[in-house]
Coordinates of C-alpha atoms (C1' of nucleotides) in Angstrom, one line a residue:
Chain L
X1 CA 112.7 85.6 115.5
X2 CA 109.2 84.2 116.5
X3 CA 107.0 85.1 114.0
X4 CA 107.4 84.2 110.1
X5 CA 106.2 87.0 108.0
X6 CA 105.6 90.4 109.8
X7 CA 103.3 92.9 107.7
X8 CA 106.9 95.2 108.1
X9 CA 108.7 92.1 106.8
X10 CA 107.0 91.9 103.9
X11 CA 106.2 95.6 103.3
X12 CA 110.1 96.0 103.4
X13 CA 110.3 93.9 100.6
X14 CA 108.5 95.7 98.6
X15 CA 109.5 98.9 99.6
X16 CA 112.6 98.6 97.2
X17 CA 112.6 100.1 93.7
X18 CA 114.1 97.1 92.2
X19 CA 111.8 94.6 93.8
X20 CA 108.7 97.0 93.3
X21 CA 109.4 97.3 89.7
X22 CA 110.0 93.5 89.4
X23 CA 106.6 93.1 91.6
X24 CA 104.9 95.4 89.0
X25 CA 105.9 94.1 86.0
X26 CA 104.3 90.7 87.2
X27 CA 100.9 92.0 87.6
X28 CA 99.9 91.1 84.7
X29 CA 99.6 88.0 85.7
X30 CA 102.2 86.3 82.9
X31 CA 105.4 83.9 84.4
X32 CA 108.3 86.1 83.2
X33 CA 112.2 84.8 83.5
X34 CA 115.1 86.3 86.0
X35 CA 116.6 88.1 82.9
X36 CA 113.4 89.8 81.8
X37 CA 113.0 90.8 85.3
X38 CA 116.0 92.1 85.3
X39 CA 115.7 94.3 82.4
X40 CA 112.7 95.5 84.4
X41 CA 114.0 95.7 87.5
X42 CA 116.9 98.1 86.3
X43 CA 119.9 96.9 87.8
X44 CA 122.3 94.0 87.5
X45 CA 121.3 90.6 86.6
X46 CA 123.6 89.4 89.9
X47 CA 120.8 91.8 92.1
X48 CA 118.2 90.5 90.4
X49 CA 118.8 87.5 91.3
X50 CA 119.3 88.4 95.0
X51 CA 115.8 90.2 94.9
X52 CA 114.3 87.5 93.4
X53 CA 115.5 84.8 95.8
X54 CA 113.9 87.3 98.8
X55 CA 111.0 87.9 97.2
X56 CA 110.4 83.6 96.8
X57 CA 111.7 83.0 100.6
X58 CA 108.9 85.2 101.7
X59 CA 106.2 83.3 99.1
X60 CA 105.8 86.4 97.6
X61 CA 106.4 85.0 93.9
X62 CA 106.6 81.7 92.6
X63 CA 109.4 79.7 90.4
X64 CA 109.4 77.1 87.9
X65 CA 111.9 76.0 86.0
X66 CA 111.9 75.8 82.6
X67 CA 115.2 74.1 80.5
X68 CA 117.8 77.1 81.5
X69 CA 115.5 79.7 81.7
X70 CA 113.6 80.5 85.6
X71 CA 110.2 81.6 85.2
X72 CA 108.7 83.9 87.6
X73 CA 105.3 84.8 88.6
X74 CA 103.1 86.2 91.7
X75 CA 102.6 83.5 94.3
X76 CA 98.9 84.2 94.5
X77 CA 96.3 86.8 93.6
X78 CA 96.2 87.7 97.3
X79 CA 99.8 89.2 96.5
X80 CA 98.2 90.9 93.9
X81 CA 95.3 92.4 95.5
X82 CA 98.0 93.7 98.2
X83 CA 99.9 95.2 95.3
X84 CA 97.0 96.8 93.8
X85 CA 96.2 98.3 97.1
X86 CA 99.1 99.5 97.9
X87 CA 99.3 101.3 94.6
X88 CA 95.7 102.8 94.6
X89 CA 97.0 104.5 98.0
X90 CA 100.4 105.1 96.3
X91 CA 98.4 107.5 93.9
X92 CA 96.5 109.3 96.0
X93 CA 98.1 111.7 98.0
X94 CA 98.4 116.1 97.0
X95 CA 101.8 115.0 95.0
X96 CA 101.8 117.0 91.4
X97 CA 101.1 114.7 88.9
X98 CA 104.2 113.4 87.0
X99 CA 104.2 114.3 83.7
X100 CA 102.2 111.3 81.7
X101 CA 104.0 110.3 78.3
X102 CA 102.1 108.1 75.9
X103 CA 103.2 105.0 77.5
X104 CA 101.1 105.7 80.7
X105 CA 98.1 107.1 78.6
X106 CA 98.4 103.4 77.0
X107 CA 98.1 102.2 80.5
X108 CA 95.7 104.5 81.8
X109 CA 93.4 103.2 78.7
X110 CA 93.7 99.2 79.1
X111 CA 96.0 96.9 80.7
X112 CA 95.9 93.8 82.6
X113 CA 95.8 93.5 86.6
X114 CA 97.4 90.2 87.5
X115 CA 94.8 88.6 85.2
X116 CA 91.9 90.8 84.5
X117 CA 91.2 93.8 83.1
X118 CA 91.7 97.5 84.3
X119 CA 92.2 100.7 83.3
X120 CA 89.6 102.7 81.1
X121 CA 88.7 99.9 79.5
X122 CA 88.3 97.7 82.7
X123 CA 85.5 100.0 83.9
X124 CA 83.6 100.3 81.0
X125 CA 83.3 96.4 81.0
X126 CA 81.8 96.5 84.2
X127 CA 79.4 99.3 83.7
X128 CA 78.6 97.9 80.6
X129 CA 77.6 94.9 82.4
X130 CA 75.6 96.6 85.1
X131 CA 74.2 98.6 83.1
X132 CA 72.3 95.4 80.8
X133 CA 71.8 93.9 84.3
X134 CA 74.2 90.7 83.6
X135 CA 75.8 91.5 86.9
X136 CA 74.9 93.7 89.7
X137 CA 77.8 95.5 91.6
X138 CA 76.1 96.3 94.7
X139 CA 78.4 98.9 95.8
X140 CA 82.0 97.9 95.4
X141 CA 80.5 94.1 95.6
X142 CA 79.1 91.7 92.4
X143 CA 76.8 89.1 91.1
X144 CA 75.8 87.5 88.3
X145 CA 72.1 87.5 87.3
X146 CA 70.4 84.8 85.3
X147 CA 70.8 87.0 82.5
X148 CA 74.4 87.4 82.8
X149 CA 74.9 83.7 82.9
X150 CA 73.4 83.1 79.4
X151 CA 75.3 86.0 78.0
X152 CA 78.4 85.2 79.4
X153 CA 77.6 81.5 77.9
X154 CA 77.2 82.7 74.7
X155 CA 80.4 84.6 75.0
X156 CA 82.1 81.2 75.3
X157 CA 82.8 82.2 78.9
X158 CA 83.0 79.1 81.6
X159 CA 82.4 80.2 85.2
X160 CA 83.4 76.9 86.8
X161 CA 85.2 76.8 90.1
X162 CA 89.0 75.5 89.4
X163 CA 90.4 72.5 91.4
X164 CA 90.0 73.5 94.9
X165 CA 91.1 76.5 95.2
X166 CA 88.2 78.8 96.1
X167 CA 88.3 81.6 94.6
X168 CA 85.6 84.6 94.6
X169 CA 83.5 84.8 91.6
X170 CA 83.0 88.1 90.7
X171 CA 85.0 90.8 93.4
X172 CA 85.5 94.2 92.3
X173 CA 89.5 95.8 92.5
X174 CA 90.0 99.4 92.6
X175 CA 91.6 101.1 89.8
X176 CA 94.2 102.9 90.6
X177 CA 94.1 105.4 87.4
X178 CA 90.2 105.7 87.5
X179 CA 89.4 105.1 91.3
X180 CA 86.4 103.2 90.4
X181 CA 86.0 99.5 90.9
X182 CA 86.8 97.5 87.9
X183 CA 85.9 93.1 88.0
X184 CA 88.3 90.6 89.5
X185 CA 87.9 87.6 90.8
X186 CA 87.2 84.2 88.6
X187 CA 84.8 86.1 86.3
X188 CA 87.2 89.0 85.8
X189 CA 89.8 86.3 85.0
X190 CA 87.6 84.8 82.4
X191 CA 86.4 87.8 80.9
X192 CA 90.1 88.8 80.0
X193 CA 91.3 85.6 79.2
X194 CA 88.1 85.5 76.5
X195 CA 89.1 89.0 75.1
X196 CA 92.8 87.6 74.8
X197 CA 91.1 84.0 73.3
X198 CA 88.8 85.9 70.7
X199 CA 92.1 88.2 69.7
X200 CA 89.6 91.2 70.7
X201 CA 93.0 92.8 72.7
X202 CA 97.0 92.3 72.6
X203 CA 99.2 93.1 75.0
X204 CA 101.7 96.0 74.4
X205 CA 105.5 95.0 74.3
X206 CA 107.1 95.4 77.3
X207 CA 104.4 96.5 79.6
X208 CA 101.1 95.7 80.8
X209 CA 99.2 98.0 78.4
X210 CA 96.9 96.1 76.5
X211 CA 95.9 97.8 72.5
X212 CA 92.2 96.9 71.4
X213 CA 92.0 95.2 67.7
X214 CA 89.6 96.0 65.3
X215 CA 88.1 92.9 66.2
X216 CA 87.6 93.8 69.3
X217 CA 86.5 97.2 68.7
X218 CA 83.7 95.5 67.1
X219 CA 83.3 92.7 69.3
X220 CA 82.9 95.8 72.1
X221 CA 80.1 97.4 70.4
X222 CA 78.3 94.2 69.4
X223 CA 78.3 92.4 72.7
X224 CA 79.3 95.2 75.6
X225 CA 78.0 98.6 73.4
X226 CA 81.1 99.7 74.6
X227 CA 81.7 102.4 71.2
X228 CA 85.1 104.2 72.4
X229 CA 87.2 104.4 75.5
X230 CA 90.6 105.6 74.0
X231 CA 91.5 109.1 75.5
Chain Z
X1 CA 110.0 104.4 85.6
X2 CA 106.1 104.1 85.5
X3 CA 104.2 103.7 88.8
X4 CA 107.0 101.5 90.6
X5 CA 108.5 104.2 92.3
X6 CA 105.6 105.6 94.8
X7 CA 104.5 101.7 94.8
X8 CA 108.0 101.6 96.4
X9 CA 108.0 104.3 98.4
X10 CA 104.5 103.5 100.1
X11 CA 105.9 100.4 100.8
X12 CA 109.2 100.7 102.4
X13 CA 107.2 103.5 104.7
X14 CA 104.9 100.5 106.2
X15 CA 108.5 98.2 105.6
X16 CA 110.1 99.9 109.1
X17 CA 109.0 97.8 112.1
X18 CA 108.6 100.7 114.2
X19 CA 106.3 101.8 111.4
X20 CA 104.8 98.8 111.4
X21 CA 103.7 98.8 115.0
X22 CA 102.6 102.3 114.5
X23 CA 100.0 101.3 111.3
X24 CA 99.0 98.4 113.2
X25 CA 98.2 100.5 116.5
X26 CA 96.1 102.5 114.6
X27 CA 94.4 99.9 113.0
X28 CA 91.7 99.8 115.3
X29 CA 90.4 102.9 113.7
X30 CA 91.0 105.2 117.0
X31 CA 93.2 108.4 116.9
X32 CA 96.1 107.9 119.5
X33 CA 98.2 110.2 120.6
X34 CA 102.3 110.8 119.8
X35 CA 102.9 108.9 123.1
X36 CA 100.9 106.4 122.8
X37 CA 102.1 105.5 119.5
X38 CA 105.8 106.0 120.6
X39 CA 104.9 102.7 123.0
X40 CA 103.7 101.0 120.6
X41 CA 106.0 101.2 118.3
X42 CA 109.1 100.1 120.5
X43 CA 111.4 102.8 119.9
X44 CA 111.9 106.3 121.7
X45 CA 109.4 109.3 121.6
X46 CA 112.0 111.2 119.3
X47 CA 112.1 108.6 117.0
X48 CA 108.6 108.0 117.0
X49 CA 107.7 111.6 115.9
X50 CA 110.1 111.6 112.7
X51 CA 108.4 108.1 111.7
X52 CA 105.1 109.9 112.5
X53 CA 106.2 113.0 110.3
X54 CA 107.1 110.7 107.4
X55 CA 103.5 109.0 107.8
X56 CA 102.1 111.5 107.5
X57 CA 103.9 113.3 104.7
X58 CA 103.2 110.5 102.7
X59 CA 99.5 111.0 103.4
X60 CA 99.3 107.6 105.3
X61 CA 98.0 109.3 108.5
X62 CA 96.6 112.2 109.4
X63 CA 96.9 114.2 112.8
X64 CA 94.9 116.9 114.5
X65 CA 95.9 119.3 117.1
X66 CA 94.1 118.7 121.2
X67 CA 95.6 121.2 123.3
X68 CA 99.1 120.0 123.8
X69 CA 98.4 116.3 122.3
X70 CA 98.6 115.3 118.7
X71 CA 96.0 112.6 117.8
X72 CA 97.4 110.6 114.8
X73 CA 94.9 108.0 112.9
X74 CA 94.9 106.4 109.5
X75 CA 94.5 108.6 106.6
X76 CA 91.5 106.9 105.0
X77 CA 89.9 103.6 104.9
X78 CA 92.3 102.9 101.9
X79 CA 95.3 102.6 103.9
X80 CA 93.7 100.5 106.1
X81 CA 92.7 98.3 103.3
X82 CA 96.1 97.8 102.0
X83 CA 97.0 97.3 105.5
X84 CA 95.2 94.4 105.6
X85 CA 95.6 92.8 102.4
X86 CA 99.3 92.7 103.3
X87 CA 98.3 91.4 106.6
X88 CA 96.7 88.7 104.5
X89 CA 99.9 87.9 102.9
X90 CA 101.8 87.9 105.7
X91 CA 100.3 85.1 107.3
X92 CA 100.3 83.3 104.8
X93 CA 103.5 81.0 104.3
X94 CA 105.0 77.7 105.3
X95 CA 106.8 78.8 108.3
X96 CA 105.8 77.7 111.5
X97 CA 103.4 79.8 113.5
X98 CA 104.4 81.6 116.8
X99 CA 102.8 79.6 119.9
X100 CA 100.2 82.0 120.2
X101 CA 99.3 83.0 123.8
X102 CA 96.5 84.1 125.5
X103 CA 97.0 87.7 124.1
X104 CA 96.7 86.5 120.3
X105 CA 94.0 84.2 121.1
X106 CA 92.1 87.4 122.2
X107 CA 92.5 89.0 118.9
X108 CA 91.6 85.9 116.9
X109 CA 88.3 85.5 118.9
X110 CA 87.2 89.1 118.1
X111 CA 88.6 92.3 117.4
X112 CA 88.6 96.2 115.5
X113 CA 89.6 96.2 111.8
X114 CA 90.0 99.4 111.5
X115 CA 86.3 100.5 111.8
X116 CA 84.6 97.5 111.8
X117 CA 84.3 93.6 113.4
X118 CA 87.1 91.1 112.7
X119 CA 88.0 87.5 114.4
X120 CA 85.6 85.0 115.1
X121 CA 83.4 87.6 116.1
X122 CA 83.2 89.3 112.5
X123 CA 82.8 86.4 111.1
X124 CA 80.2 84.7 112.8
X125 CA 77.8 88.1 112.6
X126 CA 78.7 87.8 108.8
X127 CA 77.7 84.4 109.0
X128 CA 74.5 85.1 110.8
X129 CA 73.2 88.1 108.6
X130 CA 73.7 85.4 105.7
X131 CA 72.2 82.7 107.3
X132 CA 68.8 85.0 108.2
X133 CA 68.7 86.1 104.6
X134 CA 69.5 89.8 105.6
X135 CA 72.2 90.4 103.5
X136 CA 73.6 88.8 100.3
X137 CA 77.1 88.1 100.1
X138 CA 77.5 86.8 96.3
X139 CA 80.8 85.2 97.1
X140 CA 82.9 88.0 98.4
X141 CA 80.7 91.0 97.8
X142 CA 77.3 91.8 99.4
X143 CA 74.0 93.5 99.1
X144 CA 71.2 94.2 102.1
X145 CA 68.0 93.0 101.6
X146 CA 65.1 94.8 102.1
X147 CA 64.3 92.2 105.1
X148 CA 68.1 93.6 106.2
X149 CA 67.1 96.9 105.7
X150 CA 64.3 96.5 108.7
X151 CA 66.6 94.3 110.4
X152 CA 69.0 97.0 110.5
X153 CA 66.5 99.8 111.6
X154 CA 65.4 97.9 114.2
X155 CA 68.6 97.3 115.9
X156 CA 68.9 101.2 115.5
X157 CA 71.8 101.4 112.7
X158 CA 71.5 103.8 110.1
X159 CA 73.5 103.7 107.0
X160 CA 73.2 107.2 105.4
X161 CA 75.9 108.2 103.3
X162 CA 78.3 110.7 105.3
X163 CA 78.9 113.8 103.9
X164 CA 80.3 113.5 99.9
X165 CA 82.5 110.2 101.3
X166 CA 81.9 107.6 98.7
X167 CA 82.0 105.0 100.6
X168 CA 80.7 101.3 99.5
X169 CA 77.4 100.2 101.9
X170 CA 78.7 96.4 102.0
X171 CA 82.2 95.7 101.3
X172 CA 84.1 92.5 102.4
X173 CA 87.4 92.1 104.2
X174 CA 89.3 88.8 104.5
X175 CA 90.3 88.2 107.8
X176 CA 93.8 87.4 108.1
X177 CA 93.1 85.1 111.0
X178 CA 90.4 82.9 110.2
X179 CA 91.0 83.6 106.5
X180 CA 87.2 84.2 105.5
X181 CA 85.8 87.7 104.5
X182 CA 84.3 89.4 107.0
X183 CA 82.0 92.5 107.0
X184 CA 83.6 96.2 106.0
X185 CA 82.3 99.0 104.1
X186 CA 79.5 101.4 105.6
X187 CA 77.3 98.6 107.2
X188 CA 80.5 97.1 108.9
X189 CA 81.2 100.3 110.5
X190 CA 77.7 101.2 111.6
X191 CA 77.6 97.6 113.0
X192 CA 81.1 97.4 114.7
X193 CA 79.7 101.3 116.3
X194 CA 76.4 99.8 117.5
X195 CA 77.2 97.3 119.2
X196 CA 80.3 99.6 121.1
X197 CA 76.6 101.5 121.5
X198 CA 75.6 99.5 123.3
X199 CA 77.8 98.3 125.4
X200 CA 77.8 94.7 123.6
X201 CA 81.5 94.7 123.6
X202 CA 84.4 96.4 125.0
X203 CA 87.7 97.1 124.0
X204 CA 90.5 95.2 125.5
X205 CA 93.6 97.1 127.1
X206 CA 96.0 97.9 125.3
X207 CA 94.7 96.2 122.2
X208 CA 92.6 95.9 119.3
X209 CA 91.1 92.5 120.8
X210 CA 87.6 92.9 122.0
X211 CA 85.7 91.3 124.9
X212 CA 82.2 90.7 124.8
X213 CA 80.2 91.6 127.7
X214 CA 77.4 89.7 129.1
X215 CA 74.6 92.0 127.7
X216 CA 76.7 91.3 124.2
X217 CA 76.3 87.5 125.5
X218 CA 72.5 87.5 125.3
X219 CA 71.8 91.0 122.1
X220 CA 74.2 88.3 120.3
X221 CA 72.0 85.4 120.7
X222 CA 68.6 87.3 120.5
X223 CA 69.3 89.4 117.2
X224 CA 71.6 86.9 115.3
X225 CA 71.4 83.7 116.9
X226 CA 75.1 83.4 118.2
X227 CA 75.5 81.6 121.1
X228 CA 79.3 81.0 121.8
X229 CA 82.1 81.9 119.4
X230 CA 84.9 81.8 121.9
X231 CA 87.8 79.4 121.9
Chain J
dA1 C1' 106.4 133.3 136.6
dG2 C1' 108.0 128.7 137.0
dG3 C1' 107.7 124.0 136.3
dA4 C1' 105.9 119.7 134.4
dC5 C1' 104.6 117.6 130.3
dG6 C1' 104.0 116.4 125.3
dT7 C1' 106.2 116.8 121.1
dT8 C1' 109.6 118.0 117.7
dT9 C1' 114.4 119.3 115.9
dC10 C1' 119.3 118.6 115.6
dG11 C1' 123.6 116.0 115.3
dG12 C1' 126.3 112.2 115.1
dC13 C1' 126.9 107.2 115.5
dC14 C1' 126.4 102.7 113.5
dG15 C1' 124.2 98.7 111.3
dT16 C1' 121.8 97.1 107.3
dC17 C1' 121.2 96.4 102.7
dG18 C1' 121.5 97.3 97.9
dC19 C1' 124.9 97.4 94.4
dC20 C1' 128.4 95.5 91.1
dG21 C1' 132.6 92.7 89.4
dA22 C1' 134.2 88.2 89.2
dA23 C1' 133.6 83.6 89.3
dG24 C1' 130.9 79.1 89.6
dC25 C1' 127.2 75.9 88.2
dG26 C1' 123.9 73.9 85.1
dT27 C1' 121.8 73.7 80.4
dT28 C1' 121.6 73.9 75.5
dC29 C1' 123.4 74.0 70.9
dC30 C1' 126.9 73.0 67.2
Chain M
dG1 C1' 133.9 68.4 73.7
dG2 C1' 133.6 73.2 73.7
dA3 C1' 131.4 77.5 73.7
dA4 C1' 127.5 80.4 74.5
dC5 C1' 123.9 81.3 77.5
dG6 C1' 121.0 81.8 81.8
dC7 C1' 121.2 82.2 86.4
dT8 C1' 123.2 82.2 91.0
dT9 C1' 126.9 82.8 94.7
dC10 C1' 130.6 85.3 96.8
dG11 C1' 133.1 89.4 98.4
dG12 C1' 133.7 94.0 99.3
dC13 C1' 132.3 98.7 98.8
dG14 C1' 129.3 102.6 99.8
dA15 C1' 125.3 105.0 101.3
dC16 C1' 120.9 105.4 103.0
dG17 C1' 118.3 105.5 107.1
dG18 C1' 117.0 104.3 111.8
dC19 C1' 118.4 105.1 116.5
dC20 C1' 119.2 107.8 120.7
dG21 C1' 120.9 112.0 123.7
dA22 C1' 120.5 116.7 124.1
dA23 C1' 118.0 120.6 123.6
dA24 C1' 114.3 123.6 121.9
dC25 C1' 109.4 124.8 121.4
dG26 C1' 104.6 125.1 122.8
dT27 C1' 100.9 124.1 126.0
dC28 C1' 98.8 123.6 130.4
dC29 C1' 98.8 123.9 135.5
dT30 C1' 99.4 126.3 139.9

DNA sequence: AGGACGTTTCGGCCGTCGCCGAAGCGTTCC
DNA sequence: GGAACGCTTCGGCGACGGCCGAAACGTCCT
């Protein structure tokens, strides 16, 4: 045993269906607790709970406690942005599409990743903000213009770093329905935290689908010009 | 059962350590052959050819036919991201590090990611491209400049698009050893193949770890100003 | 043709690990 | 205090999958 955390090490741990499922279903970035997981997960509480106490020994997720309930979340967005790679590679391969029931059409259209936005709705963000030249994506990488800061002000969107830990402003995350960069980093973070804020989107029960108000159907047009993106 | 399942799948296939070894050996962008592979990955030819079967079943590698050798490489850029990001995680962690020898210290002072510069190496031509306003790296994205763009020509690198590839020009990479982005994408390629060009740096046996060669010494300091980035 | 070499296929062994039932510990509520 | 609840630990079962030896297949060389 010499080194800590091999890249098989850690790949083996999430190359288990329970522990992938558990893995996924924190992506979006909430703290859930050991018997939500497990409902997730889709076996035993008892496994759960083994899974869970591997997945924290390799820093892969996070614990806080919380009365008698755990709560669980992703250690770090770089566990994320593993996640979300491996899973844009998952989907690529000459495999016949599964069959897609409404639930993944939900998902397809707008759900969170780890905590920003993706899926249809995710992409049209950031072309809508390329396209007014508020950022510029040059290639699979981003900026914010001048322009962009004052709109994003208005939004009632603070860009400020948090307490030490540096994290990229504005990166771009592959999508793994569209395969087209969608906006991560701290400005994906507080774009989606705004939506959620300004009640312009609501998560889905149980999943990471996220359902756009009325509000925010109109708040879309108004400030993006986004008009539709549901299939 | 959404997406978890070929999330798990992927995973577990880079979760073997044999398979590991494999990914990692092919990291440095090269096709190697079944041989080769079966040394690197520790176990015995036999073995090594079902692993590489299941590779590339799974689409993670691809392999093409040279007389009676069969050159194995990574599939697409893709899986060499995800690669890495897990990489990324993998060092992370409380746990002690290895005492690294003189081997490892190699790799950390420059090496191949995949296609392009990594280590100290990466970094500091990242750094210097920066630091001579050639290219823009907004946090962890990046854009050429037009003074870049002559920069560039004049050190004989072109950065047409290949053939339909859609591949981002500037992308960044976070190096899992001196955890700072370094330069992927198109231009990181075109680079890392440059300088190989000519003759600035050399691989090292047996290794992704590259040694730079006394004509590297002085192209390094003339064109970006880097004097000594070695330990 | 024969032999060396690179690679794959087959068969069987064995360890690892995921799984659940039962039980234990800590917290909360009545 | 006692009961319900949330979560974890323990023990034992079962199976999936990695491993190698032996052998087959294809290619190249002389």
């Amino acid at each position: 045993m010499v080194s800590g955390n091999t890249l098989a090490e850690i790949a083996a741990l999430i190359g288990d269906v329970a522990r992938a499922n558990i893995l996924s279903a924190l992506m979006d970035g909430r703290a859930l607790t050991a018997s939500e997981l497990a409902w997730h997960s889709g076996v035993s509480p008892q496994t759960t709970s083994g899974h869970l106490a591997k997945l924290s020994e390799a820093n892969l997720i996070a614990m806080t406690r919380q009365g008698r309930h755990r709560y669980y979340r992703l250690a770090s967005p770089e566990v994320a942005q593993a996640i979300e790679a491996l899973m844009s590679v998952a989907s690529f391969g000459p495999k016949r599409h599964r069959p897609l029931g409404p639930k993944d059409e939900a998902l397809r259209n707008a759900r969170t990743c780890y905590d920003h936005l993706a899926g249809r709705l995710g992409i049209a963000v950031a072309d809508a903000l390329t396209e007014k030249n508020y950022i510029v994506l040059s290639e699979s990488a981003g900026a914010v213009t001048n322009e962009g800061q004052r709109f994003l002000c208005d939004l009632g969107i603070d860009l400020q770093e948090r307490r030490g830990h540096h994290r990229a402003l504005c990166r771009t995350c592959l999508d793994w329905s569209e395969r087209r960069p969608h906006l991560a980093g701290r400005l994906g973070a507080a774009l989606c935290a705004r939506m959620f804020e300004l009640g312009w989107v609501e998560r889905i029960k149980d999943s990471r689908a996220l359902a756009v108000t009325p509000t925010g159907k109109s708040g879309l047009e108004e400030f993006f010009g986004i008009t539709e993106q549901s299939s």
